[in-house]
N, CA and C of each residue as an Amber inpcrd file, in Angstrom:
protein
   315
 121.8590000  94.0340000  93.0570000 120.5620000  93.5180000  93.4420000
 119.6340000  93.5400000  92.2320000 118.9770000  92.4420000  91.9690000
 118.0570000  92.3200000  90.8450000 116.6760000  92.8010000  91.2640000
 116.2100000  93.8470000  90.6220000 114.9010000  94.4130000  90.9560000
 113.7780000  93.8240000  90.1130000 114.1230000  92.9430000  89.1920000
 113.1470000  92.4320000  88.2340000 111.9290000  91.7820000  88.8930000
 112.1350000  91.0370000  89.9440000 111.0310000  90.3180000  90.5860000
 110.4310000  91.0710000  91.7690000 110.8520000  92.2880000  91.9720000
 110.3500000  93.0800000  93.0900000 109.0480000  93.7820000  92.7150000
 108.2200000  94.0080000  93.7120000 107.0130000  94.8190000  93.5360000
 107.4270000  96.2840000  93.4900000 106.6430000  97.1260000  92.8030000
 106.9840000  98.5540000  92.7710000 107.1620000  99.1500000  94.1670000
 106.3120000  98.7780000  95.0980000 106.4270000  99.3250000  96.4580000
 107.7420000  98.9100000  97.1200000 108.2240000  97.7160000  96.8160000
 109.5000000  97.2610000  97.3690000 110.6750000  98.0410000  96.7770000
 110.5840000  98.3370000  95.4920000 111.6330000  99.1120000  94.8300000
 111.6570000 100.5250000  95.3980000 110.4800000 101.1200000  95.5850000
 110.4010000 102.4630000  96.1600000 111.0250000 102.4730000  97.5480000
 110.6840000 101.5060000  98.3630000 111.2200000 101.4320000  99.7220000
 112.7440000 101.3240000  99.6970000 113.2730000 100.4790000  98.8340000
 114.7190000 100.2970000  98.7170000 115.4010000 101.5930000  98.2790000
 114.8490000 102.2500000  97.2610000 115.4540000 103.4780000  96.7600000
 115.3780000 104.6040000  97.7810000 114.2910000 104.6580000  98.5190000
 114.1530000 105.6800000  99.5620000 115.1970000 105.4820000 100.6520000
 115.4300000 104.2500000 101.0170000 116.4450000 103.9700000 102.0330000
 117.8350000 104.3110000 101.5060000 118.0950000 104.0120000 100.2460000
 119.3900000 104.3560000  99.6580000 119.5830000 105.8720000  99.6310000
 118.5310000 106.5820000  99.2890000 118.5800000 108.0440000  99.2640000
 118.9260000 108.5860000 100.6540000 118.2420000 108.0850000 101.6650000
 118.4800000 108.5060000 103.0420000 119.9220000 108.2000000 103.4530000
 120.3950000 106.9950000 103.1240000 121.7590000 106.6010000 103.4770000
 122.7920000 107.4880000 102.7820000 122.5320000 107.8340000 101.5220000
 123.4630000 108.6980000 100.7980000 123.5320000 110.0750000 101.4600000
 122.3960000 110.5980000 101.8540000 122.3570000 111.8970000 102.5390000
 123.1500000 111.8240000 103.8400000 122.9320000 110.7660000 104.6080000
 123.6220000 110.6120000 105.8880000 125.1270000 110.4220000 105.6760000
 125.5020000 109.6490000 104.6630000 126.9200000 109.4400000 104.3460000
 127.6090000 110.7640000 104.0420000 126.8840000 111.6460000 103.3660000
 127.4310000 112.9660000 103.0400000 127.3150000 113.9470000 104.2070000
 126.7950000 113.4480000 105.3250000 126.6260000 114.2410000 106.5430000
 125.8270000 115.5120000 106.2840000 124.7090000 115.3380000 105.5930000
 123.8180000 116.4550000 105.2880000 122.4770000 116.2360000 105.9710000
 121.8900000 117.3140000 106.4200000 120.5370000 117.2400000 106.9800000
 119.5320000 117.3430000 105.8430000 118.3080000 116.9730000 106.1430000
 117.2520000 117.1360000 105.1360000 117.1390000 118.6000000 104.7430000
 117.2910000 119.5030000 105.6960000 117.2100000 120.9440000 105.4170000
 118.3080000 121.3990000 104.4620000 119.5130000 120.8800000 104.6550000
 120.6220000 121.2500000 103.7770000 120.3790000 120.7510000 102.3540000
 119.9320000 119.5160000 102.2280000 119.6520000 118.9570000 100.8960000
 118.5510000 119.7710000 100.2280000 117.4990000 120.0500000 100.9800000
 116.3750000 120.8070000 100.4240000 116.8160000 122.1800000  99.9350000
 117.6070000 122.8820000 100.7450000 118.0660000 124.2150000 100.3690000
 118.9200000 124.1810000  99.1100000 119.8370000 123.2270000  99.0400000
 120.7200000 123.1380000  97.8680000 119.9730000 122.6820000  96.6270000
 118.9280000 121.8680000  96.8070000 118.1590000 121.3570000  95.6640000
 117.0670000 122.3270000  95.2290000 116.7670000 123.3000000  96.0540000
 115.7010000 124.2470000  95.7140000 114.3200000 123.6450000  95.8870000
 114.1950000 122.7440000  96.8550000 112.8960000 122.1280000  97.1560000
 112.6270000 122.3130000  98.6460000 111.4170000 122.0290000  99.0650000
 111.0790000 122.1510000 100.4680000 111.5920000 120.9760000 101.2880000
 111.7560000 121.2160000 102.5870000 112.1850000 120.1460000 103.4910000
 111.1730000 119.0120000 103.4710000 109.8810000 119.3500000 103.3780000
 108.8480000 118.3160000 103.3130000 109.0250000 117.4290000 102.0900000
 109.4990000 117.9970000 101.0060000 109.7370000 117.2040000  99.7950000
 110.8100000 116.1580000 100.0490000 111.9000000 116.5460000 100.6860000
 112.9770000 115.6020000 100.9940000 112.4750000 114.5490000 101.9690000
 111.7350000 114.9810000 102.9690000 111.1730000 114.0400000 103.9420000
 110.2270000 113.0560000 103.2610000 109.3600000 113.5750000 102.4020000
 108.4330000 112.7080000 101.6640000 109.1840000 111.7360000 100.7650000
 110.2460000 112.2150000 100.1630000 111.0480000 111.3720000  99.2840000
 111.6450000 110.2050000 100.0730000 112.1750000 110.4950000 101.2360000
 112.8020000 109.4550000 102.0490000 111.7890000 108.4860000 102.6360000
 110.5430000 108.9170000 102.7460000 109.5210000 108.0280000 103.3070000
 108.6810000 107.3480000 102.2320000 108.9970000 107.6080000 100.9660000
 108.3360000 106.8980000  99.8780000 107.0260000 107.4970000  99.4180000
 106.7590000 108.7180000  99.8220000 105.5330000 109.3780000  99.3690000
 105.7580000 109.9850000  97.9960000 104.6810000 110.1970000  97.2830000
 104.7840000 110.7420000  95.9300000 105.3920000 112.1390000  95.9370000
 106.3410000 112.3130000  95.0390000 106.9730000 113.6170000  94.8400000
 107.1480000 113.8080000  93.3370000 107.4250000 115.0130000  92.9330000
 107.6310000 115.2970000  91.5220000 108.9470000 114.7330000  91.0220000
 108.9610000 114.3370000  89.7660000 110.1660000 113.7560000  89.1760000
 111.3060000 114.7770000  89.1690000 110.9720000 116.0370000  88.9080000
 112.0210000 117.0670000  88.8970000 112.6580000 117.1980000  90.2760000
 111.8660000 117.0610000  91.3170000 112.4130000 117.1120000  92.6790000
 113.3990000 115.9810000  92.9030000 113.0640000 114.8060000  92.4110000
 113.9720000 113.6610000  92.5260000 115.2850000 113.9570000  91.8070000
 115.1990000 114.5160000  90.6230000 116.4030000 114.8390000  89.8580000
 117.2360000 115.8810000  90.6010000 116.5820000 116.8940000  91.1430000
 117.2990000 117.9450000  91.8800000 118.0530000 117.3560000  93.0800000
 117.3780000 116.4950000  93.8380000 118.0140000 115.8930000  95.0150000
 119.1440000 114.9570000  94.5860000 118.9420000 114.2010000  93.5180000
 120.0010000 113.3270000  93.0110000 121.2360000 114.1480000  92.6240000
 121.0140000 115.3080000  92.0490000 122.1380000 116.1790000  91.6800000
 122.8990000 116.6320000  92.9230000 122.1700000 117.0450000  93.9450000
 122.8030000 117.5060000  95.1860000 123.5970000 116.3840000  95.8440000
 123.0700000 115.1660000  95.7840000 123.7240000 114.0290000  96.4240000
 124.8030000 113.3890000  95.5430000 125.0550000 113.9800000  94.3780000
 126.1100000 113.4710000  93.5050000 125.7420000 112.1740000  92.8100000
 124.4680000 111.9440000  92.5480000 124.0300000 110.6800000  91.9440000
 123.3700000 110.8690000  90.5820000 123.5290000 112.0320000  89.9750000
 122.8560000 112.2990000  88.7020000 123.3750000 111.4000000  87.5780000
 124.6270000 110.9640000  87.6650000 125.1810000 110.0920000  86.6170000
 124.3930000 108.7850000  86.5070000 123.8020000 108.3520000  87.6270000
 123.0150000 107.1260000  87.5890000 121.6910000 107.3160000  86.8560000
 121.1880000 108.5270000  86.8560000 119.9400000 108.8070000  86.1350000
 120.1460000 108.7550000  84.6250000 121.3700000 108.9640000  84.2020000
 121.6770000 108.9520000  82.7730000 121.3280000 107.6130000  82.1250000
 121.4180000 106.5390000  82.8820000 121.1270000 105.2120000  82.3520000
 119.6350000 104.9140000  82.2770000 118.8260000 105.7180000  82.9500000
 117.3960000 105.4830000  82.9990000 116.7640000 105.6960000  81.6280000
 116.0230000 104.7200000  81.1520000 115.2850000 104.7650000  79.8890000
 116.1790000 104.8860000  78.6600000 117.4290000 104.4650000  78.7680000
 118.2910000 104.4120000  77.5950000 117.8210000 103.2750000  76.6980000
 117.8970000 103.4520000  75.3820000 117.4880000 102.3700000  74.4910000
 118.4530000 101.1970000  74.5720000 117.9200000 100.0040000  74.4380000
 118.7420000  98.7920000  74.4110000 118.9900000  98.4450000  72.9470000
 120.1670000  98.7470000  72.4720000 120.5150000  98.5410000  71.0730000
 121.5040000  97.3910000  70.9970000 120.9940000  96.2360000  70.5660000
 121.8290000  95.0460000  70.5080000 122.1670000  94.6240000  69.0870000
 121.5500000  95.2700000  68.1060000 121.8270000  94.9060000  66.7170000
 121.6750000  96.1460000  65.8440000 122.0740000  96.0180000  64.5940000
 121.8990000  97.1210000  63.6480000 120.4200000  97.3920000  63.3960000
 119.5960000  96.3430000  63.4180000 118.1560000  96.5360000  63.2600000
 117.5870000  97.3440000  64.4200000 118.0400000  97.0660000  65.6310000
 117.6020000  97.8440000  66.7950000 117.9680000  99.3090000  66.6310000
 119.1830000  99.5600000  66.1650000 119.6470000 100.9220000  65.9510000
 118.8180000 101.6170000  64.8720000 118.5250000 100.9200000  63.7800000
 117.7200000 101.4920000  62.6990000 116.3260000 101.8480000  63.2060000
 115.6800000 100.9200000  63.9290000 114.3410000 101.1880000  64.4750000
 114.3620000 102.3590000  65.4510000 115.4030000 102.4310000  66.2570000
 115.5160000 103.5230000  67.2170000 115.6530000 104.8620000  66.4970000
 116.5050000 104.9170000  65.4940000 116.6940000 106.1680000  64.7580000
 115.4210000 106.5800000  64.0390000 114.6880000 105.6240000  63.4940000
 113.4120000 105.9320000  62.8480000 112.3930000 106.4460000  63.8590000
 112.4290000 105.9170000  65.0650000 111.4600000 106.3220000  66.0810000
 111.6920000 107.7470000  66.5640000 112.8910000 108.2780000  66.3770000
 113.1730000 109.6420000  66.8150000 112.3440000 110.6570000  66.0460000
 111.9740000 110.3350000  64.8110000 111.1730000 111.2350000  63.9930000
 109.6840000 111.0430000  64.2080000 109.3000000 109.9190000  64.7720000
 107.8950000 109.5960000  64.9720000 107.3460000 110.4030000  66.1400000
 106.1560000 110.9720000  65.9470000 105.5210000 111.7610000  66.9890000
 104.4950000 110.9530000  67.7710000 103.8240000 110.0510000  67.0940000
 102.7820000 109.2640000  67.7340000 102.9450000 107.7940000  67.3870000
 102.4810000 106.9600000  68.2810000 102.4770000 105.5270000  68.0340000
 101.1460000 105.1840000  67.3800000 101.2100000 104.4660000  66.2820000
  99.9710000 104.0740000  65.6020000  99.2550000 103.0120000  66.4140000
  97.9400000 103.1530000  66.4860000  97.1440000 102.1520000  67.1840000
  97.1330000 100.8700000  66.3750000  97.1920000  99.7730000  67.0870000
  97.1210000  98.4760000  66.4170000  95.6510000  98.1570000  66.1680000
  95.4060000  97.5490000  65.0410000  94.0230000  97.1960000  64.7220000
  93.5840000  96.0230000  65.5870000  92.3170000  95.9600000  65.8780000
  91.7580000  94.8650000  66.6820000  91.9470000  93.5360000  65.9970000
  91.9860000  93.5180000  64.6730000  92.1180000  92.2720000  63.9090000
  93.4850000  91.6310000  64.1040000  94.4860000  92.4510000  64.3760000
  95.8490000  91.9340000  64.4830000  96.0730000  91.1990000  65.8150000
  95.2000000  91.3980000  66.7700000  95.4000000  90.7770000  68.0830000
  94.9190000  89.4100000  68.1520000
């Protein structure tokens, strides 16, 4: 499924439903997931209903549901050329992004 043209709220809704389905497929209750993830039951419930939760909580639940490998792809650099690789390696040492001057815009 291509998420490119989706609104953020639509993506959240889709991911929440997938999370719920994965839990049900594994025949786990929200309480079981919460206990194994070290989060509250309300956190799991909020996650499944699309309410704001902490990113670490999402990672913990993904680990319990066996989906952490999918998080590995999140925010990976897209390196399609040697120039991309060079820029990426240089950026690893950079601490701050320089502000662009108003004249350049």
